[in-house]
Amino acid sequence: MKHILYKFIAGSFIIANAVSCVDLNQEPNSFLTEEAYIEYPKDVESVTRSISGLYNQLRGTNDKGLHDNYGFNCRLQRLNISADDITYSPTKANNPLGTLESLTPSITGNDPDFQTTWTLFFKVINNSNKIIEGTPITDNEKEKLQEVIAEAYFLRGLSYFYLVRLYGDLPLVLTKDDLQLTMQRSSVSDIYDKAIIPSLKKAAEWLPSTSRSGDNSTPSKWAAKACLAEAYMTMAGWPLNKGKEYYSLATTELESIIDESGLDLENEYKDLWKEDLKTSTKEHMFSIHHSVKSKTASNYGKSYYPADFYPKAGWADYYANESFYLKYPNDKRKAWNYMTEWEIAKNQIINYKKSKDGLPAISKYYDYNEGVPGNSQLSNGITCIYRFADVLLMYAEASTRATQTVNTKAINSINRVQKRAGYIENNINLTNTTNPEEFLQDVFNERGWEFFAEMKRWFDLVRLEKVSEVKPTEWAGSTFKNNNHYYFPIPYQQINLTGWTNNPGY
């Protein structure tokens, strides 16, 4: 009976494709069994193999090259349509992204986006738990084991952090014994206090200063501290609204990164998105790496090219929001991030306003196609999760909100990002105000421009409760306004299996 019960619970969290502890790339045909669950890694080598599988689960790819999430960035980018930096093709009939743009998510029409993110993050959580709970730490390999197991702590904390911001209350699963047929969703506060913060603290304690891989494809302690700081900042804002104390906690973590890590900004913004430079650890702290050849591709291909692009039409899944584009300062980032003219036929170039969809294209990730525009839906490249610019701008915000004053380091932090962006060369004023309200508005704007189309904007708008400010028309009739929250629906399959009540409005 216990064995059958475990199978049911595993299914209820859609982890039927979860894999063995030794090789997380395996795709069994049946639900994970209790016996398979307790086959834990036994040494550094087997733990490292298991950890490597977690990154593939985060991408949503498997060893057959099948893609549920096209390298992690597909579903999160689609959900970020709800923000104001990117949008969708208006000429695609019955485009399901329209409900996200209008802030009225459809529990059925947008289900693949909800189901995939829910599934993949819980796969990572489940298999991280196996590694954390089951790996014996022996004295002769203690330090090496802790450094590798710390990646499981980091990935568990990161996965729960994404899920709690997308869906609110969640099942709290930290060990195999936590799984029960009748378990309920735990509160957002409990998810932070019992899963996210402890996991990220342990990761920051055990991870090395230089990542295990030697590049940014695995996290260092600095990446864990950055994630921990962002979690504190989110707890300070909506929905927990813990305020100054948590901005202060974030400030402490961020200041240690700035002062002790040795990280810096790349000299040129565009270098962050060059295929041949993607392993750099100068600024990138943790990124998901993509390779078509290795069957871990991203979706930075045809999806980002216009519908009337020549010689190969794009799928036009994503465009830049024109209003956001028009507000963007005319700096070097803007020149790299946007394509506003393109060929629609040989030697026939048009401006985006006269194109089929009438919107600027997102050119940020074009280098990943290795010079073959729109050749495939799949691409190489990286999806950046944390980079040093994030630390600088988070510090500028958190330190100011914690003290209600603007210190010199905060001004220097935002100025470093602005100088790299080319403000001085383009005669754009650097931020120098010490008025907290004005300064925080500058930081908010700068985050939007610096992280354009990096799947961060929605989370910033929500924690600061600025959705109504940047999308007033959509907000007026939105599901979020009508139900006093910013959560997407729990996938309806989960509701049917567990008997939970879904988030209000769905």
Coordinates of C-alpha atoms in Angstrom, one line a residue:
M1 CA 0.0 0.0 0.0
K2 CA 2.8 2.4 0.9
H3 CA 4.5 1.7 -2.4
I4 CA 1.4 2.4 -4.4
L5 CA 0.7 5.6 -2.4
Y6 CA 4.2 6.9 -3.2
K7 CA 3.6 6.3 -6.9
F8 CA 0.3 8.3 -6.7
I9 CA 2.0 11.2 -4.9
A10 CA 4.9 11.3 -7.3
G11 CA 2.3 11.6 -10.1
S12 CA 0.4 14.3 -8.4
F13 CA 3.4 16.5 -8.6
I14 CA 4.0 15.6 -12.2
I15 CA 7.5 14.1 -11.6
A16 CA 6.7 10.9 -13.4
N17 CA 9.7 11.5 -15.6
A18 CA 12.0 11.9 -12.6
V19 CA 15.2 10.0 -12.9
S20 CA 17.5 7.7 -11.0
C21 CA 19.9 9.2 -8.5
V22 CA 22.9 8.1 -10.4
D23 CA 21.9 9.4 -13.9
L24 CA 19.3 12.1 -13.8
N25 CA 19.2 12.1 -17.6
Q26 CA 17.4 8.7 -17.7
E27 CA 13.7 8.8 -18.6
P28 CA 11.9 5.8 -17.0
N29 CA 8.6 4.6 -18.4
S30 CA 6.9 4.3 -15.1
F31 CA 6.4 6.5 -12.0
L32 CA 9.4 6.7 -9.7
T33 CA 9.2 3.9 -7.1
E34 CA 10.1 4.1 -3.5
E35 CA 13.0 1.7 -4.0
A36 CA 14.5 3.9 -6.8
Y37 CA 14.1 6.9 -4.6
I38 CA 16.5 5.6 -2.0
E39 CA 19.3 4.7 -4.4
Y40 CA 21.4 7.6 -3.3
P41 CA 24.7 8.8 -4.6
K42 CA 27.7 7.4 -2.7
D43 CA 30.7 9.5 -3.6
V44 CA 31.9 12.7 -5.3
E45 CA 31.8 11.2 -8.8
S46 CA 28.2 9.9 -8.6
V47 CA 27.0 13.1 -6.9
T48 CA 28.6 15.2 -9.7
R49 CA 26.9 13.1 -12.3
S50 CA 23.5 13.5 -10.6
I51 CA 24.1 17.3 -10.2
S52 CA 24.8 17.5 -14.0
G53 CA 21.4 16.0 -14.6
L54 CA 19.7 18.7 -12.6
Y55 CA 20.8 21.3 -15.1
N56 CA 19.3 19.4 -18.0
Q57 CA 16.0 19.2 -16.1
L58 CA 16.2 23.0 -15.5
R59 CA 16.6 23.4 -19.3
G60 CA 13.7 21.0 -20.0
T61 CA 15.8 18.9 -22.3
N62 CA 16.6 15.2 -22.2
D63 CA 19.2 12.9 -23.7
K64 CA 17.0 12.4 -26.8
G65 CA 17.1 16.1 -27.6
L66 CA 13.4 16.5 -26.7
H67 CA 12.4 19.9 -25.5
D68 CA 9.7 20.9 -23.0
N69 CA 11.1 24.3 -22.3
Y70 CA 13.6 24.9 -25.1
G71 CA 16.5 25.5 -22.8
F72 CA 14.7 27.0 -19.7
N73 CA 13.9 30.3 -21.5
C74 CA 10.8 29.4 -23.6
R75 CA 8.1 29.3 -20.9
L76 CA 9.5 32.0 -18.7
Q77 CA 9.8 34.3 -21.7
R78 CA 6.2 33.6 -22.6
L79 CA 5.0 34.3 -19.1
N80 CA 7.0 37.6 -19.2
I81 CA 4.7 38.8 -21.9
S82 CA 2.6 39.8 -18.9
A83 CA 5.2 42.5 -18.2
D84 CA 5.8 45.6 -20.4
D85 CA 9.2 45.1 -22.1
I86 CA 8.2 42.4 -24.6
T87 CA 5.0 41.5 -26.5
Y88 CA 3.6 39.1 -29.0
S89 CA 2.7 39.0 -32.7
P90 CA -0.7 40.7 -33.2
T91 CA -1.3 39.0 -36.6
K92 CA -1.2 35.4 -35.3
A93 CA -4.8 34.2 -35.1
N94 CA -5.9 33.0 -31.7
N95 CA -2.5 33.6 -30.2
P96 CA -2.6 32.3 -26.6
L97 CA 0.0 34.9 -25.6
G98 CA -2.8 37.5 -25.9
T99 CA -4.3 36.5 -22.6
L100 CA -1.0 37.0 -20.9
E101 CA -0.5 40.4 -22.5
S102 CA -4.0 41.4 -21.3
L103 CA -3.3 40.1 -17.8
T104 CA -6.1 37.6 -18.0
P105 CA -4.2 34.2 -18.0
S106 CA -6.2 31.3 -19.3
I107 CA -6.0 28.1 -17.2
T108 CA -6.5 26.1 -20.4
G109 CA -5.1 28.3 -23.2
N110 CA -1.9 28.9 -21.4
D111 CA -1.7 25.5 -19.7
P112 CA 1.5 24.4 -21.5
D113 CA 3.4 27.3 -19.9
F114 CA 2.0 26.7 -16.4
Q115 CA 2.4 22.9 -16.7
T116 CA 5.9 23.0 -18.0
T117 CA 7.3 25.4 -15.4
W118 CA 5.5 23.6 -12.6
T119 CA 6.8 20.2 -13.8
L120 CA 10.4 21.1 -14.4
F121 CA 11.0 23.1 -11.3
F122 CA 9.5 20.3 -9.2
K123 CA 11.7 17.7 -11.0
V124 CA 14.7 19.8 -9.9
I125 CA 13.4 20.1 -6.4
N126 CA 12.7 16.4 -6.1
N127 CA 16.0 15.3 -7.4
S128 CA 17.9 17.9 -5.4
N129 CA 16.2 16.5 -2.3
K130 CA 17.6 13.0 -3.2
I131 CA 21.1 14.4 -3.3
I132 CA 20.8 16.5 -0.2
E133 CA 19.1 13.9 1.9
G134 CA 20.8 10.8 0.8
T135 CA 24.5 11.6 0.2
P136 CA 26.7 10.4 3.1
I137 CA 29.4 13.0 3.8
T138 CA 32.5 11.1 4.6
D139 CA 35.5 12.7 6.4
N140 CA 38.0 12.0 3.6
E141 CA 35.8 13.7 0.9
K142 CA 33.9 16.1 3.1
E143 CA 34.9 19.4 1.5
K144 CA 34.5 18.2 -2.1
L145 CA 31.2 16.6 -1.3
Q146 CA 29.9 19.7 0.4
E147 CA 30.9 21.8 -2.6
V148 CA 28.9 19.6 -5.0
I149 CA 25.9 19.0 -2.7
A150 CA 25.8 22.8 -2.3
E151 CA 24.7 23.0 -6.0
A152 CA 21.7 20.9 -5.1
Y153 CA 20.9 23.3 -2.3
F154 CA 21.2 26.2 -4.7
L155 CA 19.1 24.7 -7.4
R156 CA 16.4 23.7 -4.9
G157 CA 16.3 27.2 -3.5
L158 CA 16.3 28.8 -7.0
S159 CA 13.5 26.5 -8.2
Y160 CA 11.3 27.1 -5.2
F161 CA 12.0 30.9 -5.7
Y162 CA 10.7 30.8 -9.2
L163 CA 7.7 28.7 -8.3
V164 CA 6.6 30.8 -5.3
R165 CA 6.7 33.9 -7.3
L166 CA 4.7 32.4 -10.2
Y167 CA 2.1 30.3 -8.2
G168 CA 2.0 31.4 -4.5
D169 CA 1.3 28.7 -1.9
L170 CA 3.1 25.4 -2.8
P171 CA 3.5 21.9 -1.5
L172 CA 6.6 21.9 0.8
V173 CA 8.7 18.9 -0.1
L174 CA 12.2 18.7 1.4
T175 CA 12.5 15.0 2.1
K176 CA 10.8 11.8 0.8
D177 CA 8.9 11.6 4.0
D178 CA 7.2 14.9 3.4
L179 CA 5.2 13.4 0.6
Q180 CA 1.7 12.5 1.7
L181 CA -1.5 11.8 -0.2
T182 CA -3.4 14.5 1.7
M183 CA -0.6 17.1 1.9
Q184 CA -1.8 20.7 1.3
R185 CA -0.1 23.8 -0.1
S186 CA 2.1 25.6 2.4
S187 CA 2.0 29.4 2.7
V188 CA 4.3 31.7 0.7
S189 CA 5.9 32.7 4.0
D190 CA 6.6 29.1 4.9
I191 CA 8.1 28.4 1.5
Y192 CA 10.6 31.2 2.0
D193 CA 11.4 30.4 5.6
K194 CA 11.6 26.6 5.3
A195 CA 12.8 26.0 1.8
I196 CA 14.2 29.0 -0.1
I197 CA 16.2 30.9 2.5
P198 CA 17.8 27.9 4.3
S199 CA 18.7 26.3 0.9
L200 CA 20.4 29.4 -0.4
K201 CA 22.2 30.1 2.9
K202 CA 23.6 26.6 2.9
A203 CA 24.6 27.0 -0.8
A204 CA 26.4 30.3 0.0
E205 CA 28.2 28.6 2.9
W206 CA 29.3 25.5 1.0
L207 CA 29.8 26.7 -2.6
P208 CA 33.4 27.6 -3.5
S209 CA 34.3 31.2 -4.5
T210 CA 35.2 29.9 -8.0
S211 CA 32.6 27.6 -9.6
R212 CA 33.2 23.9 -9.9
S213 CA 33.0 24.1 -13.7
G214 CA 35.4 27.0 -13.9
D215 CA 32.8 28.9 -16.0
N216 CA 29.4 30.3 -15.2
S217 CA 27.4 27.1 -16.0
T218 CA 27.6 26.1 -12.3
P219 CA 27.1 28.5 -9.4
S220 CA 29.8 29.9 -7.1
K221 CA 29.0 31.2 -3.6
W222 CA 28.5 34.7 -5.1
A223 CA 25.6 33.4 -7.3
A224 CA 24.0 31.9 -4.2
K225 CA 24.4 35.2 -2.3
A226 CA 22.9 37.1 -5.3
C227 CA 19.9 34.8 -5.3
L228 CA 19.6 35.0 -1.5
A229 CA 19.6 38.8 -1.8
E230 CA 16.9 38.8 -4.4
A231 CA 14.8 36.5 -2.2
Y232 CA 15.2 39.0 0.7
M233 CA 14.2 41.9 -1.6
T234 CA 11.2 40.0 -2.8
M235 CA 10.2 39.2 0.8
A236 CA 10.5 42.9 1.6
G237 CA 8.0 43.6 -1.2
W238 CA 4.7 42.0 -2.3
P239 CA 3.2 39.8 -1.0
L240 CA 4.9 39.5 2.4
N241 CA 5.9 43.2 2.7
K242 CA 8.5 42.7 5.4
G243 CA 10.1 46.0 4.5
K244 CA 13.3 47.6 5.7
E245 CA 14.7 44.7 7.7
Y246 CA 14.8 42.5 4.7
Y247 CA 16.2 45.2 2.4
S248 CA 18.9 45.5 5.0
L249 CA 19.6 41.7 4.9
A250 CA 19.8 41.9 1.1
T251 CA 22.2 44.9 1.3
T252 CA 24.6 42.9 3.5
E253 CA 24.8 40.0 1.0
L254 CA 25.1 42.3 -2.0
E255 CA 27.8 44.4 -0.4
S256 CA 29.9 41.3 0.3
I257 CA 29.7 40.4 -3.4
I258 CA 30.8 43.9 -4.5
D259 CA 33.6 44.1 -2.0
E260 CA 34.9 40.5 -1.9
S261 CA 34.1 38.6 -5.1
G262 CA 36.4 40.3 -7.6
L263 CA 33.6 40.3 -10.1
D264 CA 33.2 43.3 -12.6
L265 CA 31.2 44.4 -15.6
E266 CA 32.3 43.3 -19.0
N267 CA 33.8 46.2 -20.9
E268 CA 31.0 46.0 -23.5
Y269 CA 27.4 45.1 -23.0
K270 CA 27.2 43.3 -26.3
D271 CA 30.0 40.9 -25.2
L272 CA 27.6 39.3 -22.7
W273 CA 25.6 37.9 -25.6
K274 CA 28.4 36.6 -27.8
E275 CA 28.5 32.9 -28.4
D276 CA 32.3 32.7 -28.2
L277 CA 32.4 34.6 -24.9
K278 CA 29.6 32.9 -23.1
T279 CA 31.8 31.0 -20.6
S280 CA 33.3 34.2 -19.2
T281 CA 33.1 34.6 -15.4
K282 CA 34.0 38.3 -15.3
E283 CA 30.3 39.4 -15.0
H284 CA 28.2 36.3 -15.5
M285 CA 27.7 34.6 -12.2
F286 CA 25.3 31.8 -13.1
S287 CA 23.8 31.0 -16.5
I288 CA 22.1 28.1 -18.3
H289 CA 24.3 27.1 -21.2
H290 CA 22.8 26.0 -24.5
S291 CA 24.2 23.9 -27.3
V292 CA 22.4 22.6 -30.4
K293 CA 25.1 20.0 -30.9
S294 CA 24.8 18.7 -27.3
K295 CA 21.0 18.7 -27.5
T296 CA 20.6 21.4 -24.9
A297 CA 19.5 24.1 -27.2
S298 CA 17.7 27.3 -26.4
N299 CA 14.8 28.9 -28.2
Y300 CA 16.8 32.0 -29.3
G301 CA 16.3 31.2 -33.0
K302 CA 13.3 31.7 -35.2
S303 CA 11.1 32.8 -32.3
Y304 CA 12.9 36.1 -32.2
Y305 CA 12.9 37.0 -35.9
P306 CA 10.1 38.9 -37.6
A307 CA 7.3 37.2 -39.5
D308 CA 8.4 39.0 -42.8
F309 CA 12.2 38.6 -42.3
Y310 CA 14.2 37.8 -45.5
P311 CA 15.6 35.3 -46.5
K312 CA 14.1 33.1 -43.8
A313 CA 10.9 34.2 -42.1
G314 CA 10.9 34.1 -38.3
W315 CA 8.2 32.6 -36.1
A316 CA 7.7 36.0 -34.5
D317 CA 6.8 34.6 -31.1
Y318 CA 8.3 37.6 -29.4
Y319 CA 8.6 41.3 -30.2
A320 CA 9.7 44.3 -28.3
N321 CA 7.0 46.4 -26.7
E322 CA 7.0 49.6 -28.7
S323 CA 6.2 51.9 -25.8
F324 CA 9.1 50.4 -23.8
Y325 CA 11.4 50.8 -26.8
L326 CA 10.5 54.4 -27.3
K327 CA 11.3 55.2 -23.6
Y328 CA 14.6 53.4 -23.8
P329 CA 17.7 55.7 -23.7
N330 CA 19.6 55.9 -26.9
D331 CA 22.7 54.1 -25.6
K332 CA 24.8 51.1 -26.7
R333 CA 22.4 48.6 -25.2
K334 CA 19.5 49.8 -27.2
A335 CA 21.6 49.5 -30.4
W336 CA 22.4 45.9 -29.5
N337 CA 19.0 44.8 -28.1
Y338 CA 16.7 46.0 -30.9
M339 CA 16.4 45.5 -34.7
T340 CA 14.2 48.2 -36.2
E341 CA 14.9 47.6 -39.9
W342 CA 15.2 44.4 -41.9
E343 CA 15.0 43.0 -45.4
I344 CA 11.6 41.7 -46.5
A345 CA 12.9 40.9 -49.9
K346 CA 16.3 41.1 -51.6
N347 CA 17.6 44.7 -51.3
Q348 CA 14.2 45.8 -49.9
I349 CA 14.6 47.1 -46.4
I350 CA 11.7 48.4 -44.3
N351 CA 11.3 50.1 -40.9
Y352 CA 9.5 48.1 -38.3
K353 CA 6.5 50.5 -38.4
K354 CA 5.9 49.2 -42.0
S355 CA 6.5 45.6 -41.2
K356 CA 3.8 42.9 -41.1
D357 CA 3.5 43.1 -37.3
G358 CA 4.5 46.8 -36.9
L359 CA 6.8 46.1 -33.9
P360 CA 10.6 46.3 -33.2
A361 CA 12.3 42.9 -33.1
I362 CA 14.4 41.6 -30.2
S363 CA 18.0 41.3 -31.5
K364 CA 19.7 40.7 -28.2
Y365 CA 20.3 37.0 -28.8
Y366 CA 21.0 37.0 -32.6
D367 CA 24.7 36.2 -32.2
Y368 CA 23.7 32.7 -30.9
N369 CA 22.6 31.7 -34.4
E370 CA 26.2 31.8 -35.6
G371 CA 25.4 34.1 -38.5
V372 CA 22.4 32.1 -39.9
P373 CA 19.4 34.4 -39.2
G374 CA 16.2 32.5 -38.6
N375 CA 17.7 29.2 -39.6
S376 CA 16.1 27.1 -36.8
Q377 CA 13.9 27.4 -33.8
L378 CA 16.8 26.1 -31.7
S379 CA 20.0 27.9 -30.9
N380 CA 23.1 28.0 -28.8
G381 CA 24.0 30.7 -26.2
I382 CA 23.2 31.2 -22.6
T383 CA 20.3 32.2 -20.4
C384 CA 21.7 34.4 -17.7
I385 CA 20.2 34.0 -14.3
Y386 CA 22.6 36.3 -12.3
R387 CA 25.3 38.7 -13.4
F388 CA 27.3 41.4 -11.7
A389 CA 25.1 44.2 -13.1
D390 CA 22.2 42.6 -11.2
V391 CA 24.2 42.9 -8.0
L392 CA 25.0 46.5 -8.5
L393 CA 21.5 47.5 -9.3
M394 CA 20.0 45.4 -6.5
Y395 CA 22.4 47.0 -4.1
A396 CA 21.5 50.5 -5.3
E397 CA 17.9 49.7 -4.6
A398 CA 18.1 47.6 -1.4
S399 CA 20.5 50.0 0.4
T400 CA 18.3 53.0 -0.4
R401 CA 15.1 51.3 0.7
A402 CA 16.7 50.0 3.9
T403 CA 17.9 53.4 5.1
Q404 CA 15.7 55.9 3.0
T405 CA 19.0 57.6 2.1
V406 CA 21.1 57.4 -1.0
N407 CA 24.7 56.5 -0.2
T408 CA 27.8 57.1 -2.4
K409 CA 28.2 53.4 -3.1
A410 CA 24.6 53.2 -4.4
I411 CA 25.3 56.1 -6.8
N412 CA 28.5 54.6 -7.9
S413 CA 26.8 51.2 -8.5
I414 CA 24.1 52.6 -10.9
N415 CA 26.7 54.8 -12.5
R416 CA 28.9 51.9 -13.3
V417 CA 26.1 50.3 -15.2
Q418 CA 25.2 53.5 -17.0
K419 CA 28.8 54.2 -18.0
R420 CA 29.2 50.8 -19.5
A421 CA 25.9 51.4 -21.4
G422 CA 27.4 54.5 -23.1
Y423 CA 25.6 57.3 -21.3
I424 CA 28.6 59.6 -21.4
E425 CA 29.4 59.1 -25.0
N426 CA 25.7 59.6 -25.9
N427 CA 25.3 62.7 -23.8
I428 CA 22.9 61.0 -21.4
N429 CA 23.0 62.2 -17.8
L430 CA 24.3 59.8 -15.2
T431 CA 22.2 59.5 -12.0
N432 CA 23.5 61.8 -9.3
T433 CA 20.4 62.6 -7.3
T434 CA 20.3 61.9 -3.5
N435 CA 16.6 62.2 -3.3
P436 CA 15.5 58.6 -2.4
E437 CA 12.3 58.7 -4.4
E438 CA 14.0 60.0 -7.6
F439 CA 16.9 57.7 -7.2
L440 CA 14.7 54.6 -6.8
Q441 CA 12.8 55.5 -9.9
D442 CA 16.1 55.7 -11.8
V443 CA 17.2 52.3 -10.5
F444 CA 13.8 50.8 -11.5
N445 CA 14.2 52.2 -15.0
E446 CA 17.8 51.1 -15.3
R447 CA 16.9 47.5 -14.3
G448 CA 14.3 47.5 -17.0
W449 CA 16.7 48.6 -19.7
E450 CA 19.7 46.6 -18.5
F451 CA 17.7 43.3 -18.3
F452 CA 15.4 43.8 -21.2
A453 CA 14.0 40.5 -22.4
E454 CA 15.9 38.5 -19.7
M455 CA 12.7 37.3 -18.1
K456 CA 13.1 39.4 -15.0
R457 CA 10.7 42.3 -15.6
W458 CA 7.5 40.6 -14.4
F459 CA 9.1 39.7 -11.1
D460 CA 10.2 43.3 -10.5
L461 CA 6.8 44.7 -11.4
V462 CA 5.1 42.3 -9.0
R463 CA 7.3 42.7 -5.9
L464 CA 7.1 46.5 -6.3
E465 CA 3.4 46.4 -7.3
K466 CA 4.0 48.5 -10.4
V467 CA 2.0 46.4 -12.9
S468 CA -0.9 48.9 -12.8
E469 CA 1.6 51.8 -13.3
V470 CA 3.2 50.4 -16.5
K471 CA 0.1 48.7 -17.9
P472 CA -2.9 50.8 -16.7
T473 CA -5.3 49.8 -19.5
E474 CA -4.7 46.1 -19.1
W475 CA -4.7 46.3 -15.4
A476 CA -8.2 47.8 -15.3
G477 CA -9.8 44.6 -16.5
S478 CA -7.2 42.1 -15.3
T479 CA -7.6 38.9 -13.4
F480 CA -4.9 40.1 -11.0
K481 CA -6.7 43.3 -10.0
N482 CA -10.1 41.6 -9.7
N483 CA -8.7 38.9 -7.4
N484 CA -6.1 41.0 -5.5
H485 CA -3.0 38.9 -6.3
Y486 CA -0.4 38.5 -9.1
Y487 CA -0.3 34.7 -9.3
F488 CA -0.8 32.4 -12.3
P489 CA -3.1 29.4 -12.0
I490 CA -1.9 26.1 -10.6
P491 CA -2.0 23.7 -13.6
Y492 CA -5.5 22.3 -13.6
Q493 CA -4.1 18.7 -13.8
Q494 CA -2.6 19.3 -10.3
I495 CA -5.9 20.6 -9.0
N496 CA -7.7 17.5 -10.3
L497 CA -5.2 15.1 -8.7
T498 CA -4.8 16.8 -5.3
G499 CA -8.2 18.4 -4.7
W500 CA -6.6 21.8 -4.0
T501 CA -8.5 25.0 -4.4
N502 CA -6.8 27.0 -7.2
N503 CA -5.6 30.6 -6.9
P504 CA -8.6 33.0 -6.9
G505 CA -10.0 33.8 -10.4
Y506 CA -9.1 30.5 -12.0

